[in-house]
Short mmCIF file of C-alpha atoms in Angstrom, two decimals:
data_model
loop_
_atom_site.label_atom_id
_atom_site.label_comp_id
_atom_site.label_asym_id
_atom_site.label_seq_id
_atom_site.Cartn_x
_atom_site.Cartn_y
_atom_site.Cartn_z
CA MET A 274 24.77 -37.48 49.96
CA ALA A 275 25.31 -33.93 49.31
CA SER A 276 28.35 -33.14 47.42
CA GLU A 277 31.33 -30.85 49.03
CA ARG A 278 31.02 -27.39 47.69
CA ILE A 279 34.24 -27.14 45.97
CA ARG A 280 34.25 -25.18 42.80
CA SER A 281 36.48 -27.15 40.59
CA GLY A 282 39.61 -25.87 42.39
CA ARG A 283 38.29 -22.21 42.26
CA ARG A 284 38.76 -20.45 45.36
CA GLN A 285 35.43 -18.69 46.27
CA ALA A 286 35.52 -15.36 48.14
CA PRO A 287 33.64 -15.08 51.28
CA PRO A 288 30.11 -13.68 51.07
CA LEU A 289 29.52 -9.98 51.74
CA GLY A 290 26.06 -10.02 52.88
CA ALA A 291 24.25 -7.59 55.09
CA CYS A 292 23.32 -10.26 57.57
CA PRO A 293 23.91 -14.21 58.16
CA SER A 294 20.70 -15.12 56.26
CA MET A 295 22.02 -13.07 53.10
CA ASP A 296 25.44 -14.97 53.45
CA LEU A 297 23.38 -18.27 53.29
CA LEU A 298 21.59 -16.89 50.30
CA VAL A 299 25.00 -16.21 48.51
CA HIS A 300 25.86 -19.95 49.30
CA HIS A 301 22.56 -20.99 47.94
CA LEU A 302 22.73 -18.99 44.71
CA ARG A 303 26.18 -20.08 44.21
CA ASP A 304 25.17 -23.84 44.60
CA LEU A 305 22.36 -23.29 42.06
CA ARG A 306 24.72 -21.62 39.63
CA ASP A 307 27.37 -24.26 39.85
CA SER A 308 24.59 -26.94 39.56
CA ALA A 309 23.49 -25.25 36.19
CA GLY A 310 27.12 -24.90 35.10
CA LEU A 311 26.71 -21.09 34.38
CA ASN A 312 29.45 -18.34 34.99
CA VAL A 313 28.30 -14.82 35.52
CA ALA A 314 28.40 -13.89 31.87
CA GLU A 315 26.26 -16.75 30.90
CA LEU A 316 23.95 -16.19 33.85
CA ARG A 317 23.49 -12.55 32.77
CA VAL A 318 22.63 -13.48 29.31
CA ARG A 319 19.88 -15.75 30.41
CA LEU A 320 18.67 -13.28 32.88
CA VAL A 321 18.06 -10.63 29.88
CA GLU A 322 15.66 -13.28 28.40
CA ALA A 323 13.97 -13.94 31.72
CA MET A 324 13.53 -10.50 32.92
CA ARG A 325 12.42 -9.01 29.51
CA ASP A 326 9.10 -8.05 30.89
CA GLU A 327 10.64 -6.41 34.22
CA PRO A 328 10.82 -2.55 34.34
CA ALA A 329 14.43 -2.60 34.92
CA ASP A 330 17.13 -4.60 32.86
CA PRO A 331 19.60 -6.99 34.69
CA PRO A 332 22.69 -5.09 36.16
CA ALA A 333 25.90 -5.23 34.10
CA GLU A 334 28.26 -8.15 34.61
CA GLN A 335 30.53 -6.66 37.05
CA THR A 336 27.58 -5.45 39.10
CA LEU A 337 25.82 -8.72 38.91
CA HIS A 338 29.24 -10.35 40.28
CA ARG A 339 29.31 -8.13 43.33
CA LEU A 340 25.70 -8.85 43.91
CA LEU A 341 26.20 -12.63 43.79
CA ARG A 342 28.94 -12.04 46.40
CA GLY A 343 26.30 -10.36 48.67
CA THR A 344 26.98 -6.67 48.16
CA ASN A 345 23.51 -4.91 48.35
CA LEU A 346 21.76 -8.25 47.62
CA HIS A 347 19.27 -7.59 50.39
CA ALA A 348 17.94 -4.83 48.41
CA LYS A 349 17.35 -6.89 45.17
CA PRO A 350 14.84 -9.69 45.86
CA ARG A 351 13.45 -9.75 42.41
CA LEU A 352 16.89 -10.25 40.93
CA ALA A 353 17.89 -13.16 43.44
CA GLU A 354 14.30 -14.87 42.51
CA ALA A 355 15.19 -14.54 38.71
CA VAL A 356 18.73 -15.95 39.27
CA ALA A 357 17.22 -18.71 41.08
CA ASP A 358 14.47 -19.36 38.45
CA VAL A 359 17.05 -19.30 35.70
CA CYS A 360 19.58 -21.71 37.33
CA VAL A 361 16.86 -24.22 38.34
CA HIS A 362 15.19 -23.99 35.00
CA ALA A 363 18.56 -25.04 33.37
CA THR A 364 18.47 -28.25 35.54
CA ARG A 365 14.84 -28.76 35.05
CA GLY A 366 14.18 -28.39 38.63
CA ASP A 367 11.26 -27.17 40.78
CA ARG A 368 11.25 -23.25 39.82
CA GLN A 369 8.51 -22.37 42.18
CA ALA A 370 10.27 -24.10 45.03
CA ALA A 371 13.46 -22.42 44.16
CA ARG A 372 11.51 -18.86 44.38
CA GLU A 373 9.95 -19.82 47.76
CA ARG A 374 13.36 -20.77 49.08
CA VAL A 375 14.77 -17.27 48.24
CA ARG A 376 11.68 -15.57 49.72
CA GLU A 377 12.39 -17.50 53.01
CA PHE A 378 15.98 -16.28 53.08
CA TYR A 379 14.72 -12.76 52.66
CA ALA A 380 12.07 -12.91 55.46
CA LEU A 381 14.84 -14.11 57.76
CA ALA A 382 17.01 -11.28 56.61
CA ARG A 383 14.32 -8.72 57.40
CA GLU A 384 14.03 -10.05 60.87
CA GLU A 385 17.87 -10.12 61.51
CA MET A 386 18.31 -6.66 60.03
CA ALA A 387 15.65 -5.24 62.04
CA GLY A 388 17.14 -6.75 65.23
CA SER A 389 20.59 -5.57 64.47
CA ARG A 390 19.24 -1.88 64.36
CA GLY A 391 17.81 -2.29 67.64
CA GLY A 392 14.38 -1.04 66.01
CA THR A 393 11.42 -2.82 64.41
CA ASP A 394 11.05 -4.11 61.11
CA PRO A 395 9.52 -1.67 58.80
CA GLU A 396 6.98 -4.43 57.93
CA PRO A 397 6.74 -6.53 61.11
CA LYS A 398 5.64 -10.00 60.95
CA GLY A 399 2.41 -9.19 62.77
CA ASP A 400 1.41 -6.76 60.21
CA GLN A 401 2.24 -8.79 57.31
CA ALA A 402 0.35 -11.69 59.03
CA ASN A 403 -2.75 -9.68 59.58
CA ALA A 404 -2.71 -8.26 55.90
CA GLU A 405 -2.36 -11.81 54.74
CA ILE A 406 -5.08 -13.10 56.85
CA LYS A 407 -7.36 -10.27 55.80
CA ARG A 408 -6.49 -11.28 52.03
CA LEU A 409 -7.37 -14.98 52.82
CA ARG A 410 -10.61 -14.03 54.38
CA THR A 411 -11.56 -12.07 51.29
CA GLU A 412 -10.72 -15.07 48.99
CA LEU A 413 -12.78 -17.21 51.36
CA GLN A 414 -15.82 -15.11 51.05
CA LYS A 415 -15.42 -15.13 47.26
CA LYS A 416 -15.16 -18.96 47.16
CA GLN A 417 -18.21 -19.13 49.46
CA GLN A 418 -20.22 -17.16 47.01
CA GLU A 419 -19.09 -19.32 44.11
CA ASN A 420 -19.95 -22.37 46.01
CA LEU A 421 -23.52 -21.01 46.53
CA HIS A 422 -23.60 -20.55 42.88
CA LEU A 423 -22.46 -24.16 42.32
CA ALA A 424 -25.06 -25.41 44.58
CA ALA A 425 -27.78 -23.44 42.70
CA GLU A 426 -26.45 -25.33 39.52
CA VAL A 427 -26.64 -28.65 41.24
CA ALA A 428 -30.20 -27.98 42.22
CA ALA A 429 -31.12 -26.96 38.77
CA THR A 430 -29.55 -30.20 37.40
CA ARG A 431 -31.57 -32.16 39.89
CA ARG A 432 -34.77 -30.55 38.48
CA LEU A 433 -33.86 -31.54 34.98
CA LEU A 434 -33.00 -35.08 36.04
CA ALA A 435 -36.45 -35.16 37.70
CA ALA A 436 -38.21 -33.92 34.59
CA LEU A 437 -36.52 -36.65 32.65
CA ALA A 438 -37.28 -39.60 34.91
CA PRO A 439 -40.20 -41.72 34.19
CA GLY A 440 -43.37 -40.09 35.49
CA GLY A 441 -41.62 -36.77 35.88
CA ASP A 442 -43.53 -33.69 34.49
CA GLY A 443 -41.25 -32.85 31.55
CA GLY A 444 -43.71 -30.79 29.68
CA ALA A 445 -42.58 -29.73 26.29
CA VAL A 446 -38.89 -30.33 27.07
CA THR A 447 -37.65 -33.26 25.09
CA GLY A 448 -35.26 -35.85 26.52
CA ASP A 449 -32.37 -34.76 23.97
CA ASP A 450 -32.57 -31.16 25.17
CA VAL A 451 -32.64 -32.17 28.84
CA LEU A 452 -29.59 -34.62 28.46
CA GLY A 453 -27.83 -31.72 26.36
CA GLU A 454 -28.36 -29.32 29.19
CA ILE A 455 -27.30 -31.67 32.06
CA LEU A 456 -24.12 -32.54 30.24
CA GLU A 457 -23.36 -28.79 29.83
CA ARG A 458 -24.01 -28.14 33.51
CA ILE A 459 -22.11 -31.22 34.63
CA GLN A 460 -19.11 -30.23 32.58
CA TYR A 461 -19.34 -26.65 34.16
CA ILE A 462 -19.58 -28.03 37.82
CA SER A 463 -16.82 -30.42 37.08
CA ALA A 464 -14.50 -27.72 35.82
CA SER A 465 -15.30 -25.46 38.63
CA SER A 466 -14.87 -28.00 41.25
CA ASP A 467 -11.43 -29.03 39.96
CA GLU A 468 -10.46 -25.27 39.82
CA ALA A 469 -11.51 -24.72 43.38
CA LEU A 470 -9.90 -27.95 44.65
CA ALA A 471 -6.68 -26.80 43.27
CA GLU A 472 -6.98 -23.13 44.60
CA ALA A 473 -7.87 -24.60 47.87
CA GLN A 474 -4.76 -26.94 47.97
CA ALA A 475 -2.58 -23.93 47.02
CA ALA A 476 -4.23 -21.77 49.79
CA ARG A 477 -3.75 -24.45 52.15
CA ALA A 478 0.06 -24.77 51.46
CA GLU A 479 0.46 -20.86 51.45
CA THR A 480 -1.42 -20.54 54.92
CA ALA A 481 0.88 -23.30 56.30
CA TRP A 482 3.89 -21.44 55.07
CA LEU A 483 2.50 -18.08 56.54
CA ARG A 484 2.00 -19.75 59.93
CA ASP A 485 5.54 -21.41 59.86
CA TRP A 486 7.07 -18.06 59.09
CA VAL A 487 5.22 -16.09 61.62
CA THR A 488 5.56 -18.42 64.55
CA ALA A 489 9.00 -19.95 63.73
CA SER A 490 11.65 -19.44 66.35
CA ALA A 491 14.97 -21.14 66.72
CA TRP A 492 14.58 -21.34 70.45
CA ASP A 493 10.89 -22.53 70.39
CA GLN A 494 11.74 -26.03 71.44
CA GLU A 495 10.37 -27.99 74.18
CA PRO A 496 12.35 -29.75 76.85
CA GLU A 497 14.62 -32.59 75.47
CA THR A 498 12.93 -35.75 75.16
CA SER A 499 15.39 -38.54 74.31
CA ALA A 500 14.22 -41.82 72.32
CA PRO A 501 13.74 -44.92 74.36
CA ASP A 502 17.13 -46.38 75.30
CA GLU A 503 16.34 -50.01 75.25
CA ALA A 504 17.57 -50.58 71.75
CA ASP A 505 21.04 -50.90 70.71
CA GLY A 506 21.91 -48.03 68.26
CA ALA A 507 24.30 -50.22 66.19
CA GLU A 508 21.26 -52.26 65.04
CA PRO A 509 18.05 -51.44 63.45
CA ALA A 510 15.22 -50.95 65.89
CA PHE A 511 12.87 -53.81 64.79
CA GLU A 512 9.29 -53.78 66.41
CA THR A 513 6.14 -55.57 66.15
CA PRO A 514 4.37 -54.96 62.81
CA ASN A 515 1.13 -52.98 62.75
CA ALA A 516 -1.38 -55.21 60.88
CA GLU A 517 -4.12 -52.38 60.98
CA ASP A 518 -1.65 -49.93 59.20
CA PRO A 519 -0.31 -51.35 55.88
CA GLU A 520 0.95 -47.87 54.64
CA LEU A 521 2.84 -47.54 57.66
CA GLU A 522 4.46 -50.97 57.46
CA GLU A 523 5.19 -50.35 53.83
CA LEU A 524 6.82 -47.10 54.57
CA VAL A 525 8.95 -48.62 57.44
CA ARG A 526 9.82 -51.65 55.19
CA GLU A 527 10.94 -49.57 52.21
CA LEU A 528 13.01 -47.00 54.32
CA THR A 529 14.69 -49.99 56.06
CA ARG A 530 15.46 -51.50 52.66
CA ARG A 531 17.10 -48.30 51.44
CA ASP A 532 18.97 -47.73 54.64
CA PRO A 533 19.62 -51.05 56.16
CA THR A 534 22.73 -49.79 58.28
CA GLY A 535 21.25 -46.21 58.98
CA ALA A 536 24.55 -44.91 57.21
CA ARG A 537 22.45 -43.00 54.59
CA MET A 538 20.38 -41.05 57.01
CA ALA A 539 23.60 -40.47 59.28
CA GLY A 540 25.02 -38.89 56.16
CA VAL A 541 22.09 -36.72 55.46
CA ILE A 542 22.30 -35.31 58.87
CA GLU A 543 26.12 -34.99 58.91
CA SER A 544 25.98 -33.19 55.46
CA ALA A 545 23.18 -30.80 56.46
CA GLY A 546 25.23 -29.80 59.41
CA GLU A 547 28.48 -29.34 57.24
CA TYR A 548 26.51 -27.41 54.68
CA LEU A 549 25.35 -25.00 57.39
CA LEU A 550 28.32 -24.61 59.34
CA ASP A 551 30.54 -24.11 56.04
CA GLY A 552 33.67 -24.62 57.93
CA GLY A 553 35.84 -23.94 54.97
CA ARG A 554 34.68 -20.18 54.87
CA THR A 555 33.65 -19.63 58.42
CA GLY A 556 35.88 -21.79 60.59
CA ARG A 557 32.87 -23.02 62.63
CA TYR A 558 32.93 -26.75 63.85
CA GLU A 559 30.05 -27.21 65.95
CA LEU A 560 26.19 -26.76 65.50
CA ALA A 561 25.96 -24.55 68.62
CA GLN A 562 27.82 -21.85 66.51
CA LEU A 563 25.03 -21.61 64.02
CA SER A 564 22.78 -18.51 63.96
CA ALA A 565 19.07 -18.62 64.75
CA ALA A 566 18.41 -18.15 60.92
CA GLU A 567 20.55 -21.14 60.07
CA LYS A 568 18.86 -23.14 62.64
CA LEU A 569 15.46 -22.42 61.03
CA VAL A 570 16.54 -23.80 57.74
CA PHE A 571 18.36 -26.95 59.20
CA SER A 572 15.01 -28.91 58.88
CA SER A 573 14.46 -27.95 55.12
CA THR A 574 18.14 -28.72 54.47
CA VAL A 575 17.63 -32.32 55.99
CA GLU A 576 14.52 -32.56 54.00
CA ARG A 577 16.16 -31.66 50.73
CA LEU A 578 19.13 -34.00 51.26
CA MET A 579 16.89 -36.78 52.30
CA GLN A 580 14.80 -36.28 49.23
CA GLY A 581 17.92 -36.88 47.03
CA GLU A 582 19.58 -39.57 49.13
CA PHE A 583 16.63 -41.80 49.62
CA GLY A 584 15.07 -41.14 45.93
CA LEU A 585 11.79 -39.55 47.28
CA THR A 586 9.37 -37.50 45.51
CA GLU A 587 7.30 -34.54 46.46
CA GLY A 588 3.86 -35.01 47.88
CA THR A 589 0.92 -33.76 45.85
CA ALA A 590 -1.07 -32.27 48.82
CA HIS A 591 -0.26 -30.77 52.06
CA LEU A 592 2.48 -33.48 52.79
CA ASP A 593 5.97 -32.79 51.58
CA LEU A 594 7.36 -36.15 50.51
CA ALA A 595 6.31 -39.44 49.06
CA LEU A 596 7.83 -42.93 48.59
CA ASN A 597 6.30 -45.43 46.31
CA GLY A 598 2.94 -43.36 46.24
CA ILE A 599 2.77 -43.24 50.19
CA GLU A 600 2.83 -39.57 51.17
CA PHE A 601 4.30 -38.41 54.36
CA ASP A 602 5.70 -35.38 56.32
CA LEU A 603 9.17 -34.84 57.86
CA ARG A 604 9.39 -33.68 61.41
CA TRP A 605 12.93 -32.80 62.45
CA THR A 606 14.36 -31.61 65.73
CA LEU A 607 17.86 -30.84 67.00
CA GLY A 608 17.92 -32.03 70.58
CA GLY A 609 14.32 -31.28 71.33
CA THR A 610 11.01 -32.75 70.42
CA TRP A 611 8.64 -32.62 67.21
CA ALA A 612 5.82 -30.33 66.89
CA PHE A 613 2.93 -31.36 64.84
CA TRP A 614 0.24 -29.13 63.16
CA PRO A 615 -3.48 -30.14 63.49
CA GLU A 616 -3.41 -30.82 59.75
CA LEU A 617 -0.98 -33.70 60.21
CA VAL A 618 -3.61 -35.71 62.49
CA GLY A 619 -4.10 -38.90 60.68
CA GLU A 620 -1.13 -38.37 58.32
CA LEU A 621 2.20 -40.67 58.51
CA CYS A 622 5.17 -38.65 59.60
CA VAL A 623 8.94 -39.54 59.55
CA VAL A 624 10.43 -38.25 62.76
CA ALA A 625 13.93 -37.65 62.89
CA GLN A 626 16.18 -36.23 65.65
CA ALA A 627 19.83 -35.51 66.47
CA ASN A 628 21.84 -34.46 69.59
CA GLU A 629 25.46 -33.14 68.98
CA ARG A 630 26.21 -33.44 72.58
CA THR A 631 25.55 -37.21 72.57
CA GLY A 632 26.54 -37.82 69.03
CA LYS A 633 23.44 -39.91 68.56
CA TYR A 634 20.50 -39.75 66.05
CA SER A 635 17.18 -41.69 65.63
CA TYR A 636 14.55 -41.82 63.05
CA GLY A 637 11.17 -43.67 62.60
CA VAL A 638 7.55 -43.44 61.32
CA VAL A 639 4.56 -42.73 63.12
CA ARG A 640 0.73 -42.26 62.27
CA VAL A 641 -0.26 -39.17 64.00
CA ARG A 642 -3.45 -39.76 65.80
CA PRO A 643 -5.37 -37.46 68.27
CA GLU A 644 -4.75 -39.51 71.30
CA TYR A 645 -0.82 -39.25 70.49
CA LEU A 646 -0.75 -35.32 70.87
CA ARG A 647 -0.74 -33.41 74.14
CA GLN A 648 -3.73 -31.18 74.74
CA SER A 649 -1.54 -28.09 75.15
CA VAL A 650 0.00 -26.27 72.29
CA ASN A 651 2.76 -23.96 71.77
CA ARG A 652 2.17 -20.37 70.42
CA GLY A 653 2.10 -21.58 66.85
CA GLY A 654 -0.68 -24.01 67.62
CA ARG A 655 1.31 -27.01 67.25
CA SER A 656 1.42 -30.11 69.79
CA ALA A 657 4.22 -32.56 70.86
CA LEU A 658 3.79 -36.27 71.23
CA THR A 659 2.67 -37.78 74.28
CA ARG A 660 4.36 -40.65 76.08
CA GLN A 661 1.92 -43.03 74.20
CA GLY A 662 2.79 -41.29 70.97
CA ARG A 663 6.32 -41.60 71.39
CA GLU A 664 5.89 -45.42 72.19
CA ALA A 665 4.03 -45.89 68.80
CA ILE A 666 6.98 -44.73 66.77
CA ARG A 667 8.17 -47.53 64.62
CA TRP A 668 11.95 -46.77 65.00
CA ILE A 669 14.16 -47.40 61.78
CA ARG A 670 17.27 -46.44 63.41
CA LEU A 671 17.55 -45.65 67.17
CA ASP A 672 20.40 -44.01 68.97
CA GLY A 673 22.77 -44.48 65.91
CA ASN A 674 26.02 -42.78 65.86
CA LEU A 675 26.94 -39.48 64.18
CA ARG A 676 30.48 -38.62 63.04
CA THR A 677 31.70 -35.76 65.33
CA GLY A 678 34.12 -33.29 63.70
CA VAL A 679 37.71 -33.71 64.83
CA LEU A 680 37.93 -30.31 66.37
CA ARG A 681 35.29 -31.26 68.82
CA GLN A 682 37.04 -34.52 69.71
CA LEU A 683 40.24 -32.62 70.87
CA SER A 684 40.74 -31.17 74.23
CA GLU A 685 40.28 -27.54 74.54
CA ASP A 686 44.08 -27.04 75.04
CA ASP A 687 44.73 -28.98 71.67
CA ARG A 688 42.09 -27.27 70.01
CA GLU A 689 43.32 -23.86 70.85
CA ALA A 690 46.88 -24.90 69.90
CA VAL A 691 45.70 -25.93 66.52
CA LEU A 692 43.47 -22.91 65.79
CA GLY A 693 46.08 -20.49 67.26
CA GLN A 694 48.51 -21.08 64.38
CA ARG A 695 48.90 -18.22 61.86
CA THR A 696 48.65 -19.76 58.53
CA GLY A 697 46.24 -22.66 56.98
CA ALA A 698 49.42 -25.01 56.40
CA GLN A 699 50.62 -24.41 60.02
CA ARG A 700 47.23 -25.04 61.49
CA LEU A 701 46.89 -28.31 59.40
CA THR A 702 50.31 -29.46 60.51
CA GLU A 703 49.53 -28.89 64.23
CA LEU A 704 46.30 -30.67 63.61
CA PHE A 705 48.06 -34.00 62.53
CA ARG A 706 50.57 -33.53 65.34
CA ARG A 707 47.51 -33.47 67.92
CA ALA A 708 45.01 -35.78 66.18
CA GLN A 709 47.26 -38.90 65.56
CA GLY A 710 45.25 -42.13 64.84
CA LYS A 711 41.84 -40.08 64.10
CA ARG A 712 40.22 -40.17 60.84
CA LEU A 713 40.18 -36.66 59.40
CA THR A 714 37.71 -35.76 56.67
CA ARG A 715 38.14 -33.00 54.00
CA GLY A 716 35.43 -31.02 55.95
CA ASP A 717 37.95 -31.17 58.89
CA LEU A 718 40.86 -29.93 56.92
CA ALA A 719 38.75 -27.33 55.32
CA THR A 720 37.52 -26.03 58.61
CA VAL A 721 41.13 -25.79 60.01
CA CYS A 722 42.60 -24.20 56.88
CA ARG A 723 39.53 -21.74 56.51
CA THR A 724 39.49 -22.51 52.77
CA PRO A 725 37.16 -24.66 50.72
CA ASP A 726 40.12 -26.27 48.92
CA PRO A 727 42.43 -27.62 51.70
CA LEU A 728 44.60 -29.99 49.48
CA ARG A 729 47.07 -27.28 48.59
CA ARG A 730 47.57 -26.56 52.23
CA LEU A 731 48.05 -30.36 52.93
CA ARG A 732 50.81 -30.62 50.23
CA GLU A 733 52.52 -27.73 52.02
CA ALA A 734 52.28 -29.45 55.34
CA LEU A 735 53.25 -32.98 54.31
CA PRO A 736 57.09 -32.49 54.10
CA VAL A 737 57.16 -30.86 57.52
CA LEU A 738 55.23 -33.77 58.85
CA ARG A 739 57.62 -36.24 57.23
CA ARG A 740 60.69 -34.53 58.72
CA GLU A 741 58.76 -34.86 62.21
CA GLY A 742 58.35 -38.74 61.45
CA ILE A 743 54.57 -38.38 60.90
CA LEU A 744 53.26 -40.69 58.16
CA VAL A 745 49.95 -39.71 56.67
CA ALA A 746 47.89 -42.43 54.88
CA ALA A 747 45.23 -41.14 52.40
CA GLY A 748 41.91 -43.03 51.78
CA HIS A 749 41.98 -42.56 48.13
CA LEU A 750 45.49 -43.90 47.59
CA GLY A 751 46.86 -47.66 47.45
CA ASP A 752 48.67 -47.28 50.88
CA ARG A 753 45.61 -46.43 52.97
CA SER A 754 45.90 -49.61 54.97
CA VAL A 755 49.52 -49.04 55.75
CA LEU A 756 49.08 -47.94 59.47
CA THR A 757 46.38 -50.50 60.33
CA ALA A 758 49.14 -52.83 61.56
CA LEU A 759 49.94 -50.26 64.24
CA GLY A 760 46.52 -49.81 65.49
CA ALA A 761 45.28 -46.85 63.45
CA PRO A 762 42.05 -46.89 61.54
CA GLU A 763 41.77 -47.23 57.87
CA PRO A 764 40.93 -44.14 56.22
CA ALA A 765 37.93 -44.07 53.72
CA ALA A 766 37.91 -42.25 50.38
CA GLY A 767 38.20 -38.57 51.41
CA GLU A 768 39.82 -39.20 54.64
CA TRP A 769 43.32 -39.09 56.28
CA VAL A 770 44.93 -40.64 59.16
CA GLY A 771 48.45 -39.64 60.65
CA LEU A 772 50.68 -41.43 63.08
CA ARG A 773 54.15 -40.56 64.23
CA LEU A 774 56.74 -43.36 63.83
CA VAL A 775 60.21 -44.24 64.88
CA PRO A 776 62.61 -46.91 63.98
CA ALA A 777 61.72 -50.22 65.84
CA ASP A 778 65.47 -51.02 66.63
CA GLY A 779 64.62 -54.62 67.45
CA GLU A 780 62.00 -53.80 70.13
CA PRO A 781 59.02 -56.27 70.15
CA GLY A 782 55.62 -55.24 69.01
CA PRO A 783 53.84 -54.50 65.85
CA VAL A 784 55.96 -52.73 62.97
CA ILE A 785 55.59 -51.78 59.42
CA ASP A 786 58.21 -51.88 56.80
CA LEU A 787 59.44 -48.55 55.37
CA ASP A 788 62.16 -48.95 52.55
CA GLY A 789 63.27 -52.28 54.12
CA THR A 790 63.51 -50.89 57.67
CA PRO A 791 60.90 -51.68 60.26
CA TRP A 792 59.35 -48.87 62.10
CA ARG A 793 56.98 -48.75 65.24
CA LYS A 794 54.32 -46.29 66.57
CA ALA A 795 56.30 -43.66 68.56
CA ARG A 796 55.82 -42.90 72.34
CA PRO A 797 55.71 -39.56 73.77
CA GLU A 798 59.21 -39.56 74.97
CA ASP A 799 60.83 -40.93 71.56
CA PRO A 800 62.65 -38.36 69.70
CA GLU A 801 61.57 -37.27 66.32
CA THR A 802 63.04 -39.25 63.30
CA PRO A 803 62.43 -38.06 59.68
CA LEU A 804 60.77 -40.72 57.65
CA PRO A 805 62.87 -42.13 54.75
#
């Protein structure tokens, strides 16, 4: 799963980007730089080498530091691409994919900044799309001319073969001459065909990206369509195998083997949400608080995390992912339905959905067939599944449970009481008072404290909590099961559970031993008693 973005105890300043997408880019570049293990000075040294052919040198170290925090970063797209390229090269990652990701952030930023000015983007999507379509048409005409030339070469080669064949009118041409010329023509045609195929694949991927970018909208979702509710979300959704589609069966079998309980996919979705919410810096705790730009990148974030968690590889054609040589695309929706491009007809797709309101998620595999898609299409040319198509999904996990952040579990009054405290330590203390018996993650603590490193605030809060009789069990310590006898859950590593206790004084019921004295779970009317 995605690791928490904690920088070795180093407190990160909040981003100063010109818009939410620039803030996201700041976090993205920070992640890349930390993964590469480069500080700002080391990064600049590598940028000098990487940008030696650029007209301008990399900025000075102090200026680079400010840019990486977001100051004027919106005006430096070439520099941001170079930073991503250098960091990804250091980790032997996909440099082209890193540059494309940076370009996506800048495309979203242009749209956001144009909207915030109340005007229009100096280079609107429609104008860019028209220019790109014109360029692609020119390229297409060029390729058509090349194909005509290749066709002429093929015709000439066939004539030579006819001349060499028994009974053919070969004239003065010898067999060796004909064979040599045929071999030269075959090599030329083969090389040209391979080059044309590679260029066609690249153009197809570029066109798909352009169409996604032009038509994408965070609100372009069809009415919510829930998964069938016959299955129990606590168990895998086993269905009748499809003997006519062995690739689909192999993909379902392998994904189920790698995620038998559904916990890995649940972790991917939860980690994607936590990454985008970035509660330690923003204080946000529910997906409804995400901006339109952040919702647009939710799908790519889930795809990236799923690739790492499940050990997937990249597809070789227009499909994004592959597992054991079986290529497929990932279709994701947050509370809506999936939309499929015409290019996906006949292909395998892993479909995944989550609903924060219900706290459920599902994912499965479907072979996209023409009869599974609606006749109507949205403005981007995409179609949703029909009832028959939804029934054809081979569910790997159906209505599984997602963990809900503790702030969403609290009542509105309790939540306001927690967030209304002045300091991070005070908010954390109030959280343990009002969320007794609940498992609190590091992300919960960071969101409440408004800091990526909440453990310092926790150490400040623990003495206050002990004076009030609240015992906190930590999942990474040996006493993590100390409160289970009183009905509290056992925290996992990276989790905490608090419960207020009072001396048992001979009362019947479950108790635990603290320094040789029995203690029980406190009732609301019990007075506060400090822990020993």
